[in-house]
């Protein structure tokens, strides 16, 4: 199951997890699982793609996801943005790379970077965690990341999602 979590609350969430249930035609749960969101901090209004694997004996008709647990985040927000995304063919999809730029007035800590890609009809087709050094990024600085996107192809467009926080002092 691929899905997109949206923090509609006025507060930042940390260590959030979602319950994913697969349903039959009558809306009864056939099975489910709880998965952590791949971004450790979800700012108000932020989106986070997620992936859940559920083993079932019967074919589901639909799925539903709901917030299972979270902690309030006390980390101050950082102004970071994703730069241009580059991709190249890899054995099982595409190798994807890019950078995160600190556009804020102080240093920022990048916790995670997650990429998602979609089908032609805009449905989620895949989600992957990027390899990124958990580093402090100076004002105006860039932090590189890379990921493998299995099942994607040379025409795939990628979306980048970042968990970051502002750092105090040097």
PDB file of C-alpha atoms in Angstrom:
ATOM      1  CA  UNK A   1       0.000   0.000   0.000  1.00  0.00           C
ATOM      2  CA  UNK A   2       1.308   3.434  -0.932  1.00  0.00           C
ATOM      3  CA  UNK A   3      -0.197   6.492   0.722  1.00  0.00           C
ATOM      4  CA  UNK A   4       0.308  10.122   1.591  1.00  0.00           C
ATOM      5  CA  UNK A   5       0.038  11.447   5.153  1.00  0.00           C
ATOM      6  CA  UNK A   6      -0.977  15.097   5.608  1.00  0.00           C
ATOM      7  CA  UNK A   7      -0.470  16.934   8.898  1.00  0.00           C
ATOM      8  CA  UNK A   8      -3.604  19.077   9.135  1.00  0.00           C
ATOM      9  CA  UNK A   9      -2.965  20.057  12.747  1.00  0.00           C
ATOM     10  CA  UNK A  10      -1.441  23.389  13.837  1.00  0.00           C
ATOM     11  CA  UNK A  11       1.437  21.554  15.549  1.00  0.00           C
ATOM     12  CA  UNK A  12       4.483  19.698  14.275  1.00  0.00           C
ATOM     13  CA  UNK A  13       4.425  15.936  14.806  1.00  0.00           C
ATOM     14  CA  UNK A  14       7.388  13.694  15.607  1.00  0.00           C
ATOM     15  CA  UNK A  15       7.742   9.916  15.392  1.00  0.00           C
ATOM     16  CA  UNK A  16       4.309   9.535  13.782  1.00  0.00           C
ATOM     17  CA  UNK A  17       2.956   6.162  12.713  1.00  0.00           C
ATOM     18  CA  UNK A  18      -0.087   5.208  10.669  1.00  0.00           C
ATOM     19  CA  UNK A  19      -2.399   2.216  10.808  1.00  0.00           C
ATOM     20  CA  UNK A  20      -3.098   0.815   7.333  1.00  0.00           C
ATOM     21  CA  UNK A  21      -6.068  -1.524   6.865  1.00  0.00           C
ATOM     22  CA  UNK A  22      -7.143  -3.353   3.732  1.00  0.00           C
ATOM     23  CA  UNK A  23     -10.896  -3.749   3.318  1.00  0.00           C
ATOM     24  CA  UNK A  24     -13.311  -6.097   1.570  1.00  0.00           C
ATOM     25  CA  UNK A  25     -16.333  -4.985  -0.495  1.00  0.00           C
ATOM     26  CA  UNK A  26     -18.418  -4.551   2.682  1.00  0.00           C
ATOM     27  CA  UNK A  27     -15.799  -2.309   4.319  1.00  0.00           C
ATOM     28  CA  UNK A  28     -14.674  -4.976   6.784  1.00  0.00           C
ATOM     29  CA  UNK A  29     -10.964  -5.131   7.567  1.00  0.00           C
ATOM     30  CA  UNK A  30      -9.174  -8.092   5.995  1.00  0.00           C
ATOM     31  CA  UNK A  31      -5.910  -7.245   7.729  1.00  0.00           C
ATOM     32  CA  UNK A  32      -3.582  -4.410   8.475  1.00  0.00           C
ATOM     33  CA  UNK A  33      -0.356  -3.150   9.908  1.00  0.00           C
ATOM     34  CA  UNK A  34       1.146  -0.123  11.635  1.00  0.00           C
ATOM     35  CA  UNK A  35       4.092   1.617   9.951  1.00  0.00           C
ATOM     36  CA  UNK A  36       6.198   4.589  11.007  1.00  0.00           C
ATOM     37  CA  UNK A  37       6.254   7.575   8.669  1.00  0.00           C
ATOM     38  CA  UNK A  38       9.653   7.813   6.962  1.00  0.00           C
ATOM     39  CA  UNK A  39      10.033  11.484   7.993  1.00  0.00           C
ATOM     40  CA  UNK A  40      10.698  11.897  11.721  1.00  0.00           C
ATOM     41  CA  UNK A  41       9.238  15.437  11.802  1.00  0.00           C
ATOM     42  CA  UNK A  42       6.053  16.472  10.012  1.00  0.00           C
ATOM     43  CA  UNK A  43       5.438  20.232  10.081  1.00  0.00           C
ATOM     44  CA  UNK A  44       1.891  21.678  10.026  1.00  0.00           C
ATOM     45  CA  UNK A  45       0.527  21.372   6.502  1.00  0.00           C
ATOM     46  CA  UNK A  46       3.347  19.041   5.422  1.00  0.00           C
ATOM     47  CA  UNK A  47       2.907  15.862   3.382  1.00  0.00           C
ATOM     48  CA  UNK A  48       4.779  12.593   3.806  1.00  0.00           C
ATOM     49  CA  UNK A  49       4.522   9.574   1.501  1.00  0.00           C
ATOM     50  CA  UNK A  50       4.553   6.149   3.126  1.00  0.00           C
ATOM     51  CA  UNK A  51       4.608   2.484   2.156  1.00  0.00           C
ATOM     52  CA  UNK A  52       3.098  -0.473   4.020  1.00  0.00           C
ATOM     53  CA  UNK A  53       3.259  -4.187   3.242  1.00  0.00           C
ATOM     54  CA  UNK A  54       0.266  -6.301   4.295  1.00  0.00           C
ATOM     55  CA  UNK A  55       0.054 -10.055   3.641  1.00  0.00           C
ATOM     56  CA  UNK A  56      -3.513 -11.237   2.968  1.00  0.00           C
ATOM     57  CA  UNK A  57      -5.279 -14.423   1.881  1.00  0.00           C
ATOM     58  CA  UNK A  58      -8.091 -12.555   0.057  1.00  0.00           C
ATOM     59  CA  UNK A  59      -7.887  -9.669  -2.416  1.00  0.00           C
ATOM     60  CA  UNK A  60      -8.844  -6.287  -0.908  1.00  0.00           C
ATOM     61  CA  UNK A  61     -11.200  -3.810  -2.559  1.00  0.00           C
ATOM     62  CA  UNK A  62      -9.929  -0.677  -0.814  1.00  0.00           C
ATOM     63  CA  UNK A  63      -7.613   0.584   1.901  1.00  0.00           C
ATOM     64  CA  UNK A  64      -7.744   3.128   4.691  1.00  0.00           C
ATOM     65  CA  UNK A  65      -5.052   4.736   6.792  1.00  0.00           C
ATOM     66  CA  UNK A  66      -5.308   6.595  10.082  1.00  0.00           C
ATOM     67  CA  UNK A  67      -2.897   8.214  12.500  1.00  0.00           C
ATOM     68  CA  UNK A  68      -1.895   5.618  15.086  1.00  0.00           C
ATOM     69  CA  UNK A  69       0.579   7.476  17.307  1.00  0.00           C
ATOM     70  CA  UNK A  70       2.805  10.546  17.444  1.00  0.00           C
ATOM     71  CA  UNK A  71       4.790  12.785  19.763  1.00  0.00           C
ATOM     72  CA  UNK A  72       4.628  16.569  19.734  1.00  0.00           C
ATOM     73  CA  UNK A  73       7.750  18.019  18.109  1.00  0.00           C
ATOM     74  CA  UNK A  74       9.581  20.781  19.948  1.00  0.00           C
ATOM     75  CA  UNK A  75      12.112  21.248  17.124  1.00  0.00           C
ATOM     76  CA  UNK A  76      12.049  24.712  15.567  1.00  0.00           C
ATOM     77  CA  UNK A  77      11.244  24.735  11.852  1.00  0.00           C
ATOM     78  CA  UNK A  78      14.008  25.239   9.294  1.00  0.00           C
ATOM     79  CA  UNK A  79      13.570  26.773   5.865  1.00  0.00           C
ATOM     80  CA  UNK A  80      14.927  24.138   3.506  1.00  0.00           C
ATOM     81  CA  UNK A  81      14.137  23.456  -0.112  1.00  0.00           C
ATOM     82  CA  UNK A  82      14.887  20.695  -2.555  1.00  0.00           C
ATOM     83  CA  UNK A  83      17.061  21.528  -5.522  1.00  0.00           C
ATOM     84  CA  UNK A  84      16.977  20.022  -8.973  1.00  0.00           C
ATOM     85  CA  UNK A  85      16.606  16.230  -9.127  1.00  0.00           C
ATOM     86  CA  UNK A  86      18.829  14.179 -11.428  1.00  0.00           C
ATOM     87  CA  UNK A  87      18.258  10.559 -12.425  1.00  0.00           C
ATOM     88  CA  UNK A  88      20.093   7.864 -14.347  1.00  0.00           C
ATOM     89  CA  UNK A  89      19.203   4.260 -15.252  1.00  0.00           C
ATOM     90  CA  UNK A  90      20.046   1.638 -12.625  1.00  0.00           C
ATOM     91  CA  UNK A  91      19.632  -2.178 -12.730  1.00  0.00           C
ATOM     92  CA  UNK A  92      16.097  -2.195 -11.228  1.00  0.00           C
ATOM     93  CA  UNK A  93      14.833   1.326 -11.916  1.00  0.00           C
ATOM     94  CA  UNK A  94      16.485   4.704 -11.592  1.00  0.00           C
ATOM     95  CA  UNK A  95      19.298   6.095  -9.478  1.00  0.00           C
ATOM     96  CA  UNK A  96      18.145   9.502  -8.221  1.00  0.00           C
ATOM     97  CA  UNK A  97      20.190  12.296  -6.663  1.00  0.00           C
ATOM     98  CA  UNK A  98      19.760  15.877  -5.625  1.00  0.00           C
ATOM     99  CA  UNK A  99      20.413  18.271  -2.783  1.00  0.00           C
ATOM    100  CA  UNK A 100      18.627  20.084   0.007  1.00  0.00           C
ATOM    101  CA  UNK A 101      19.332  23.819   0.341  1.00  0.00           C
ATOM    102  CA  UNK A 102      19.175  25.777   3.584  1.00  0.00           C
ATOM    103  CA  UNK A 103      17.231  28.957   2.750  1.00  0.00           C
ATOM    104  CA  UNK A 104      16.854  30.033   6.381  1.00  0.00           C
ATOM    105  CA  UNK A 105      18.591  32.645   8.514  1.00  0.00           C
ATOM    106  CA  UNK A 106      20.454  30.082  10.647  1.00  0.00           C
ATOM    107  CA  UNK A 107      21.975  26.605  10.399  1.00  0.00           C
ATOM    108  CA  UNK A 108      19.625  23.675   9.778  1.00  0.00           C
ATOM    109  CA  UNK A 109      19.760  19.962  10.557  1.00  0.00           C
ATOM    110  CA  UNK A 110      18.477  17.630   7.823  1.00  0.00           C
ATOM    111  CA  UNK A 111      17.056  14.472   9.394  1.00  0.00           C
ATOM    112  CA  UNK A 112      15.632  12.534   6.412  1.00  0.00           C
ATOM    113  CA  UNK A 113      14.867  12.876   2.720  1.00  0.00           C
ATOM    114  CA  UNK A 114      12.162  10.760   1.066  1.00  0.00           C
ATOM    115  CA  UNK A 115      11.302  10.620  -2.630  1.00  0.00           C
ATOM    116  CA  UNK A 116       8.025   9.587  -4.266  1.00  0.00           C
ATOM    117  CA  UNK A 117       7.016   9.098  -7.885  1.00  0.00           C
ATOM    118  CA  UNK A 118       3.661   8.783  -9.587  1.00  0.00           C
ATOM    119  CA  UNK A 119       1.974   7.009 -12.493  1.00  0.00           C
ATOM    120  CA  UNK A 120       0.570   8.845 -15.500  1.00  0.00           C
ATOM    121  CA  UNK A 121      -2.777   9.295 -13.699  1.00  0.00           C
ATOM    122  CA  UNK A 122      -0.990  10.875 -10.667  1.00  0.00           C
ATOM    123  CA  UNK A 123      -1.400   7.838  -8.375  1.00  0.00           C
ATOM    124  CA  UNK A 124       1.594   7.062  -6.177  1.00  0.00           C
ATOM    125  CA  UNK A 125       3.822   4.494  -7.873  1.00  0.00           C
ATOM    126  CA  UNK A 126       6.681   4.307  -5.384  1.00  0.00           C
ATOM    127  CA  UNK A 127       8.310   5.683  -2.258  1.00  0.00           C
ATOM    128  CA  UNK A 128      11.982   5.427  -1.254  1.00  0.00           C
ATOM    129  CA  UNK A 129      14.132   6.782   1.545  1.00  0.00           C
ATOM    130  CA  UNK A 130      17.179   8.652   0.335  1.00  0.00           C
ATOM    131  CA  UNK A 131      20.645   8.214   1.719  1.00  0.00           C
ATOM    132  CA  UNK A 132      21.543  11.530   3.316  1.00  0.00           C
ATOM    133  CA  UNK A 133      24.188  12.378   5.902  1.00  0.00           C
ATOM    134  CA  UNK A 134      22.469  13.701   9.017  1.00  0.00           C
ATOM    135  CA  UNK A 135      24.405  16.916   8.937  1.00  0.00           C
ATOM    136  CA  UNK A 136      24.166  20.554   9.849  1.00  0.00           C
ATOM    137  CA  UNK A 137      23.774  22.753   6.783  1.00  0.00           C
ATOM    138  CA  UNK A 138      25.066  26.322   6.916  1.00  0.00           C
ATOM    139  CA  UNK A 139      22.930  29.233   5.709  1.00  0.00           C
ATOM    140  CA  UNK A 140      22.794  29.036   1.905  1.00  0.00           C
ATOM    141  CA  UNK A 141      24.518  25.636   2.002  1.00  0.00           C
ATOM    142  CA  UNK A 142      23.540  22.428   0.222  1.00  0.00           C
ATOM    143  CA  UNK A 143      23.424  18.828   1.434  1.00  0.00           C
ATOM    144  CA  UNK A 144      23.512  16.054  -1.201  1.00  0.00           C
ATOM    145  CA  UNK A 145      21.247  12.994  -1.131  1.00  0.00           C
ATOM    146  CA  UNK A 146      20.788   9.903  -3.308  1.00  0.00           C
ATOM    147  CA  UNK A 147      18.178   7.149  -3.631  1.00  0.00           C
ATOM    148  CA  UNK A 148      17.239   4.125  -5.713  1.00  0.00           C
ATOM    149  CA  UNK A 149      13.754   4.201  -7.243  1.00  0.00           C
ATOM    150  CA  UNK A 150      12.816   0.608  -8.175  1.00  0.00           C
ATOM    151  CA  UNK A 151      10.201   0.327 -10.917  1.00  0.00           C
ATOM    152  CA  UNK A 152      10.715   3.882 -12.170  1.00  0.00           C
ATOM    153  CA  UNK A 153      11.936   4.717 -15.673  1.00  0.00           C
ATOM    154  CA  UNK A 154      13.765   7.544 -17.476  1.00  0.00           C
ATOM    155  CA  UNK A 155      10.570   9.606 -17.878  1.00  0.00           C
ATOM    156  CA  UNK A 156       9.641   9.473 -14.182  1.00  0.00           C
ATOM    157  CA  UNK A 157       9.154  12.734 -12.271  1.00  0.00           C
ATOM    158  CA  UNK A 158      10.195  12.643  -8.635  1.00  0.00           C
ATOM    159  CA  UNK A 159       8.847  14.535  -5.611  1.00  0.00           C
ATOM    160  CA  UNK A 160      11.172  15.287  -2.675  1.00  0.00           C
ATOM    161  CA  UNK A 161      10.082  15.473   0.984  1.00  0.00           C
ATOM    162  CA  UNK A 162      12.425  16.613   3.775  1.00  0.00           C
ATOM    163  CA  UNK A 163      12.402  16.477   7.580  1.00  0.00           C
ATOM    164  CA  UNK A 164      14.584  19.219   9.042  1.00  0.00           C
ATOM    165  CA  UNK A 165      14.938  21.467  12.076  1.00  0.00           C
ATOM    166  CA  UNK A 166      16.617  24.759  12.902  1.00  0.00           C
ATOM    167  CA  UNK A 167      19.835  24.582  14.898  1.00  0.00           C
ATOM    168  CA  UNK A 168      20.715  26.865  17.801  1.00  0.00           C
ATOM    169  CA  UNK A 169      24.127  28.528  17.735  1.00  0.00           C
ATOM    170  CA  UNK A 170      27.120  27.592  15.589  1.00  0.00           C
TER     171      UNK A 170
END
